[in-house]
Amino acid sequence: MRNVWNTWKYVLTILLTTAIQADVQAQYLKVMTFNIWHGGRETGEEEGPMRVVNVIRDSGADIVAMQETYGSGERIAEALGYHFYLRSTNLSILSRYPIVDTLDAYEPFNSGAVTIDVGGQPIVVASNWLNYPFDYWDLLEKGQPIDSAEWREQFEGEKNAGILREIVATLSPAIENSDRVPVIICGDFNTGSHLDWVPETRHLNGGYVMPFPATLLMEQWGFIDSFREIHPDPMTMRGITWSPAFPQAFQDRIDYIFYRGNSLKAVNSETIDTHPVVYPSDHAAVMTTFEIKK
């Protein structure tokens, strides 16, 4: 009997040691997309950008795809001690890990992309901003009907889905290599999601079900909406990012973190729209935690 118990103790020790080693070896990466609203200065020329720093630091984000940078990016990155890539007045990327390359990513105001070395694993990260050619939020706020044909035509056009097609076309060499180097596409898409505007949520969306082209395209191109992967039911977890600054405005999810690549797996995703004093943006930030598979 003692020999059997000793054998079991040995087996349990091996299993426990293996589990501990696996946990230690697991590598996690927190990626945030954050439209900081006119450089974060809407809540104070000096205080606002530092509140952006607080939000990022408190979240533990390792990489931030930023929109509406507008002169504040370098200061924010310096306060965090992060590497910094400024693509345009609008777009930038901040990273705890080294930025080892920049990629062609369409027009500077709409897209910027880099390769980041995360502990030996290269990862492509893009920060994007799409236009909103059709202000359906304003119509819904006013209780006015939406012309479905006009809506479809506008969002299929060059100012939204058209921009996204160009972005993905320029990033296609990286995307085609995503099995080896995963690709994370973040940003303010200025459009709702076909995963949110479904029959079950019709009563929350002005009575409409809308197949938004931009998010449909991302899905067709093999990208996963990380927030909706973790929270598949849009009724129980809406993930609203527009707008914490304007609670009277029509509320929608328009900021996304999409990913593609076998070496990444989303394990958590959340929206962030609070600060101890004043939240500095009109967009909620979105942060997804990824496990990097070895």
Tab-separated table of C-alpha atoms in Angstrom:
chain	number	residue	atom	x	y	z
A	1	MET	CA	0.000	0.000	0.000
A	2	ARG	CA	2.844	2.346	0.873
A	3	ASN	CA	4.469	1.684	-2.504
A	4	VAL	CA	1.200	2.564	-4.287
A	5	TRP	CA	0.911	5.806	-2.301
A	6	ASN	CA	4.522	6.706	-3.062
A	7	THR	CA	3.856	6.098	-6.747
A	8	TRP	CA	0.808	8.350	-6.676
A	9	LYS	CA	2.764	11.053	-4.837
A	10	TYR	CA	5.406	10.868	-7.530
A	11	VAL	CA	2.815	11.129	-10.328
A	12	LEU	CA	1.038	14.045	-8.630
A	13	THR	CA	4.338	15.854	-8.127
A	14	ILE	CA	5.199	15.475	-11.806
A	15	LEU	CA	1.738	16.679	-12.878
A	16	LEU	CA	1.867	19.679	-10.538
A	17	THR	CA	5.383	20.596	-11.638
A	18	THR	CA	4.372	20.337	-15.297
A	19	ALA	CA	1.314	22.540	-14.705
A	20	ILE	CA	3.400	25.167	-12.898
A	21	GLN	CA	6.021	25.141	-15.650
A	22	ALA	CA	3.333	25.475	-18.339
A	23	ASP	CA	1.838	28.449	-16.500
A	24	VAL	CA	5.240	30.102	-16.162
A	25	GLN	CA	5.997	29.512	-19.833
A	26	ALA	CA	2.656	30.901	-21.017
A	27	GLN	CA	3.073	34.402	-22.378
A	28	TYR	CA	0.254	36.914	-22.385
A	29	LEU	CA	-0.069	40.139	-24.312
A	30	LYS	CA	-2.510	42.980	-23.605
A	31	VAL	CA	-3.427	45.002	-26.676
A	32	MET	CA	-5.503	48.184	-26.494
A	33	THR	CA	-7.152	50.350	-29.120
A	34	PHE	CA	-7.815	53.877	-27.908
A	35	ASN	CA	-9.198	56.937	-29.682
A	36	ILE	CA	-8.031	59.598	-27.214
A	37	TRP	CA	-10.180	62.511	-28.542
A	38	HIS	CA	-8.137	65.385	-29.937
A	39	GLY	CA	-4.917	64.275	-28.276
A	40	GLY	CA	-6.678	63.684	-24.959
A	41	ARG	CA	-6.772	67.427	-24.377
A	42	GLU	CA	-10.554	67.866	-24.310
A	43	THR	CA	-10.498	67.455	-20.521
A	44	GLY	CA	-7.464	69.691	-20.005
A	45	GLU	CA	-4.450	70.786	-22.034
A	46	GLU	CA	-2.033	69.317	-19.500
A	47	GLU	CA	-4.230	67.058	-17.372
A	48	GLY	CA	-6.021	65.334	-20.258
A	49	PRO	CA	-3.037	63.536	-21.848
A	50	MET	CA	-1.843	62.491	-18.380
A	51	ARG	CA	-5.279	60.973	-17.765
A	52	VAL	CA	-4.750	58.976	-20.943
A	53	VAL	CA	-1.467	57.805	-19.400
A	54	ASN	CA	-3.354	56.802	-16.240
A	55	VAL	CA	-5.903	54.768	-18.215
A	56	ILE	CA	-3.201	52.915	-20.134
A	57	ARG	CA	-0.963	52.340	-17.110
A	58	ASP	CA	-3.814	51.149	-14.886
A	59	SER	CA	-4.999	48.720	-17.574
A	60	GLY	CA	-1.590	47.087	-17.917
A	61	ALA	CA	-1.741	47.379	-21.714
A	62	ASP	CA	1.461	46.279	-23.450
A	63	ILE	CA	0.595	47.708	-26.878
A	64	VAL	CA	-1.702	50.630	-27.677
A	65	ALA	CA	-3.055	51.382	-31.150
A	66	MET	CA	-3.945	55.069	-30.828
A	67	GLN	CA	-6.229	57.279	-32.892
A	68	GLU	CA	-6.578	61.082	-32.704
A	69	THR	CA	-3.022	61.290	-31.362
A	70	TYR	CA	-2.744	64.969	-32.366
A	71	GLY	CA	0.526	65.933	-30.735
A	72	SER	CA	0.187	63.978	-27.492
A	73	GLY	CA	1.625	60.596	-28.481
A	74	GLU	CA	5.292	61.194	-27.727
A	75	ARG	CA	4.478	62.679	-24.330
A	76	ILE	CA	2.210	59.755	-23.437
A	77	ALA	CA	4.772	57.176	-24.583
A	78	GLU	CA	7.552	58.906	-22.657
A	79	ALA	CA	5.475	58.954	-19.469
A	80	LEU	CA	4.862	55.215	-19.865
A	81	GLY	CA	8.422	54.402	-20.929
A	82	TYR	CA	7.114	52.808	-24.139
A	83	HIS	CA	8.485	52.598	-27.653
A	84	PHE	CA	6.619	54.933	-30.004
A	85	TYR	CA	5.739	55.021	-33.699
A	86	LEU	CA	4.003	58.104	-35.090
A	87	ARG	CA	2.346	57.335	-38.399
A	88	SER	CA	0.483	60.629	-38.849
A	89	THR	CA	-1.106	63.401	-36.817
A	90	ASN	CA	-3.966	60.951	-36.312
A	91	LEU	CA	-2.403	57.516	-35.808
A	92	SER	CA	0.336	56.109	-33.606
A	93	ILE	CA	1.368	52.898	-31.874
A	94	LEU	CA	2.907	52.611	-28.401
A	95	SER	CA	4.573	49.422	-27.208
A	96	ARG	CA	6.236	48.044	-24.103
A	97	TYR	CA	8.140	45.750	-26.497
A	98	PRO	CA	10.579	46.835	-29.230
A	99	ILE	CA	9.127	48.042	-32.535
A	100	VAL	CA	11.437	46.383	-35.045
A	101	ASP	CA	9.888	47.357	-38.376
A	102	THR	CA	7.238	49.544	-40.001
A	103	LEU	CA	4.986	48.337	-42.813
A	104	ASP	CA	3.340	49.939	-45.802
A	105	ALA	CA	-0.262	50.377	-44.658
A	106	TYR	CA	-2.174	52.594	-47.113
A	107	GLU	CA	-2.628	56.329	-46.373
A	108	PRO	CA	-0.963	57.643	-43.176
A	109	PHE	CA	-4.138	59.277	-41.844
A	110	ASN	CA	-6.095	56.019	-42.118
A	111	SER	CA	-3.644	53.251	-41.279
A	112	GLY	CA	-0.270	52.547	-39.735
A	113	ALA	CA	1.355	49.201	-39.017
A	114	VAL	CA	4.458	47.899	-37.294
A	115	THR	CA	6.148	44.642	-36.411
A	116	ILE	CA	6.757	44.234	-32.682
A	117	ASP	CA	9.130	41.716	-31.107
A	118	VAL	CA	7.248	40.208	-28.181
A	119	GLY	CA	9.792	38.011	-26.434
A	120	GLY	CA	11.047	36.570	-29.708
A	121	GLN	CA	7.624	36.307	-31.362
A	122	PRO	CA	7.126	38.919	-34.087
A	123	ILE	CA	3.588	40.315	-34.225
A	124	VAL	CA	2.156	42.793	-36.736
A	125	VAL	CA	-0.083	45.465	-35.200
A	126	ALA	CA	-2.067	48.056	-37.154
A	127	SER	CA	-3.843	51.185	-35.955
A	128	ASN	CA	-6.681	52.328	-38.220
A	129	TRP	CA	-9.296	55.032	-38.592
A	130	LEU	CA	-12.209	54.726	-41.013
A	131	ASN	CA	-14.566	57.482	-42.044
A	132	TYR	CA	-18.266	57.709	-41.189
A	133	PRO	CA	-19.913	58.614	-44.501
A	134	PHE	CA	-23.438	58.171	-43.184
A	135	ASP	CA	-24.359	59.539	-39.743
A	136	TYR	CA	-26.955	56.940	-38.798
A	137	TRP	CA	-26.447	57.731	-35.101
A	138	ASP	CA	-27.845	61.244	-35.611
A	139	LEU	CA	-30.911	59.910	-37.419
A	140	LEU	CA	-31.578	57.363	-34.680
A	141	GLU	CA	-31.166	60.007	-31.977
A	142	LYS	CA	-33.784	62.120	-33.729
A	143	GLY	CA	-36.117	59.184	-34.316
A	144	GLN	CA	-35.837	59.602	-38.071
A	145	PRO	CA	-35.988	56.618	-40.457
A	146	ILE	CA	-32.874	55.269	-42.128
A	147	ASP	CA	-32.899	54.776	-45.873
A	148	SER	CA	-31.450	51.257	-46.093
A	149	ALA	CA	-30.357	51.653	-49.708
A	150	GLU	CA	-28.509	54.911	-48.978
A	151	TRP	CA	-26.997	53.435	-45.835
A	152	ARG	CA	-25.705	50.393	-47.717
A	153	GLU	CA	-24.356	52.467	-50.599
A	154	GLN	CA	-22.508	54.854	-48.276
A	155	PHE	CA	-20.883	52.198	-46.086
A	156	GLU	CA	-19.920	50.053	-49.082
A	157	GLY	CA	-18.301	53.109	-50.649
A	158	GLU	CA	-14.740	54.346	-50.719
A	159	LYS	CA	-14.924	56.328	-47.458
A	160	ASN	CA	-15.451	53.307	-45.192
A	161	ALA	CA	-15.335	49.754	-46.529
A	162	GLY	CA	-13.353	51.051	-49.495
A	163	ILE	CA	-10.647	52.406	-47.183
A	164	LEU	CA	-10.574	49.086	-45.345
A	165	ARG	CA	-10.144	47.177	-48.613
A	166	GLU	CA	-7.140	49.347	-49.470
A	167	ILE	CA	-5.646	48.888	-46.008
A	168	VAL	CA	-5.950	45.114	-46.171
A	169	ALA	CA	-4.598	45.075	-49.741
A	170	THR	CA	-1.424	46.876	-48.668
A	171	LEU	CA	-1.080	44.601	-45.624
A	172	SER	CA	-1.766	41.443	-47.641
A	173	PRO	CA	1.872	40.169	-47.576
A	174	ALA	CA	1.785	40.271	-43.766
A	175	ILE	CA	-1.706	38.769	-43.622
A	176	GLU	CA	-0.703	35.896	-45.892
A	177	ASN	CA	2.138	35.154	-43.464
A	178	SER	CA	-0.102	35.325	-40.366
A	179	ASP	CA	0.358	31.631	-39.533
A	180	ARG	CA	3.959	32.491	-38.661
A	181	VAL	CA	3.593	36.167	-37.703
A	182	PRO	CA	0.117	36.933	-36.328
A	183	VAL	CA	-1.639	40.143	-37.366
A	184	ILE	CA	-3.709	42.352	-35.055
A	185	ILE	CA	-5.797	45.062	-36.712
A	186	CYS	CA	-7.168	47.654	-34.300
A	187	GLY	CA	-8.979	50.903	-34.556
A	188	ASP	CA	-11.899	53.255	-34.710
A	189	PHE	CA	-14.000	51.862	-37.566
A	190	ASN	CA	-16.776	54.451	-37.135
A	191	THR	CA	-19.334	51.750	-37.838
A	192	GLY	CA	-21.370	49.248	-35.905
A	193	SER	CA	-20.894	45.501	-36.266
A	194	HIS	CA	-23.001	42.923	-38.068
A	195	LEU	CA	-22.471	40.780	-34.951
A	196	ASP	CA	-24.274	43.388	-32.817
A	197	TRP	CA	-27.076	44.563	-35.111
A	198	VAL	CA	-28.928	41.259	-35.119
A	199	PRO	CA	-32.636	40.398	-34.735
A	200	GLU	CA	-32.247	39.861	-30.972
A	201	THR	CA	-30.980	43.434	-30.483
A	202	ARG	CA	-33.320	45.115	-32.930
A	203	HIS	CA	-35.093	46.932	-30.095
A	204	LEU	CA	-31.778	48.488	-29.014
A	205	ASN	CA	-30.850	49.547	-32.535
A	206	GLY	CA	-33.791	51.607	-33.656
A	207	GLY	CA	-35.598	48.546	-34.981
A	208	TYR	CA	-32.892	47.795	-37.547
A	209	VAL	CA	-30.778	44.762	-38.434
A	210	MET	CA	-27.722	45.917	-40.360
A	211	PRO	CA	-25.038	43.877	-42.144
A	212	PHE	CA	-22.248	46.424	-41.687
A	213	PRO	CA	-19.780	45.887	-44.570
A	214	ALA	CA	-16.521	46.668	-42.716
A	215	THR	CA	-16.941	44.057	-39.988
A	216	LEU	CA	-18.308	41.543	-42.487
A	217	LEU	CA	-15.200	42.041	-44.613
A	218	MET	CA	-12.898	41.477	-41.651
A	219	GLU	CA	-14.702	38.210	-40.948
A	220	GLN	CA	-14.507	37.153	-44.602
A	221	TRP	CA	-10.760	37.836	-44.581
A	222	GLY	CA	-10.310	35.406	-41.687
A	223	PHE	CA	-10.036	37.911	-38.836
A	224	ILE	CA	-11.675	37.328	-35.461
A	225	ASP	CA	-13.436	40.105	-33.557
A	226	SER	CA	-11.704	39.476	-30.228
A	227	PHE	CA	-14.307	41.197	-28.056
A	228	ARG	CA	-17.230	39.345	-29.611
A	229	GLU	CA	-15.274	36.077	-29.463
A	230	ILE	CA	-15.024	36.418	-25.684
A	231	HIS	CA	-18.543	37.881	-25.315
A	232	PRO	CA	-20.592	36.223	-28.080
A	233	ASP	CA	-23.992	37.463	-26.884
A	234	PRO	CA	-24.515	41.161	-27.782
A	235	MET	CA	-27.504	41.291	-25.445
A	236	THR	CA	-25.584	40.395	-22.287
A	237	MET	CA	-22.342	42.256	-23.133
A	238	ARG	CA	-22.811	45.091	-25.597
A	239	GLY	CA	-19.250	46.463	-25.494
A	240	ILE	CA	-20.345	50.048	-26.181
A	241	THR	CA	-17.482	52.367	-27.130
A	242	TRP	CA	-19.472	55.360	-28.425
A	243	SER	CA	-19.835	57.342	-26.320
A	244	PRO	CA	-18.993	57.614	-22.596
A	245	ALA	CA	-18.715	61.404	-22.949
A	246	PHE	CA	-22.201	61.743	-24.430
A	247	PRO	CA	-24.609	59.381	-22.672
A	248	GLN	CA	-27.525	61.027	-24.473
A	249	ALA	CA	-26.039	60.043	-27.853
A	250	PHE	CA	-26.973	56.815	-29.613
A	251	GLN	CA	-24.784	54.107	-28.061
A	252	ASP	CA	-22.863	51.755	-30.332
A	253	ARG	CA	-19.747	49.577	-30.535
A	254	ILE	CA	-17.441	51.099	-33.148
A	255	ASP	CA	-13.882	50.353	-31.889
A	256	TYR	CA	-12.401	46.919	-32.516
A	257	ILE	CA	-9.443	44.595	-32.076
A	258	PHE	CA	-9.381	41.958	-34.819
A	259	TYR	CA	-6.749	39.255	-35.061
A	260	ARG	CA	-5.584	36.437	-37.303
A	261	GLY	CA	-2.881	33.831	-36.671
A	262	ASN	CA	-2.583	30.395	-35.085
A	263	SER	CA	-0.095	31.498	-32.439
A	264	LEU	CA	-2.562	33.913	-30.784
A	265	LYS	CA	-5.661	33.175	-28.760
A	266	ALA	CA	-7.866	35.806	-27.131
A	267	VAL	CA	-8.497	34.916	-23.472
A	268	ASN	CA	-10.136	38.145	-22.261
A	269	SER	CA	-11.530	41.361	-23.702
A	270	GLU	CA	-13.044	44.426	-22.072
A	271	THR	CA	-14.005	48.043	-22.579
A	272	ILE	CA	-12.539	50.752	-20.354
A	273	ASP	CA	-14.345	54.060	-19.861
A	274	THR	CA	-13.556	55.221	-16.338
A	275	HIS	CA	-10.930	57.363	-14.622
A	276	PRO	CA	-10.743	58.393	-10.931
A	277	VAL	CA	-11.207	62.065	-11.879
A	278	VAL	CA	-12.463	62.495	-15.449
A	279	TYR	CA	-12.313	59.959	-18.261
A	280	PRO	CA	-10.358	61.750	-21.015
A	281	SER	CA	-12.025	60.515	-24.209
A	282	ASP	CA	-15.324	60.337	-26.048
A	283	HIS	CA	-14.498	56.708	-26.975
A	284	ALA	CA	-14.169	53.813	-24.588
A	285	ALA	CA	-10.881	52.001	-24.967
A	286	VAL	CA	-10.972	48.301	-25.848
A	287	MET	CA	-8.364	45.913	-24.468
A	288	THR	CA	-7.894	42.261	-25.372
A	289	THR	CA	-5.562	39.882	-23.585
A	290	PHE	CA	-3.970	37.310	-25.882
A	291	GLU	CA	-2.149	34.131	-25.027
A	292	ILE	CA	0.881	33.622	-27.254
A	293	LYS	CA	1.060	29.944	-28.034
A	294	LYS	CA	4.504	28.420	-28.086
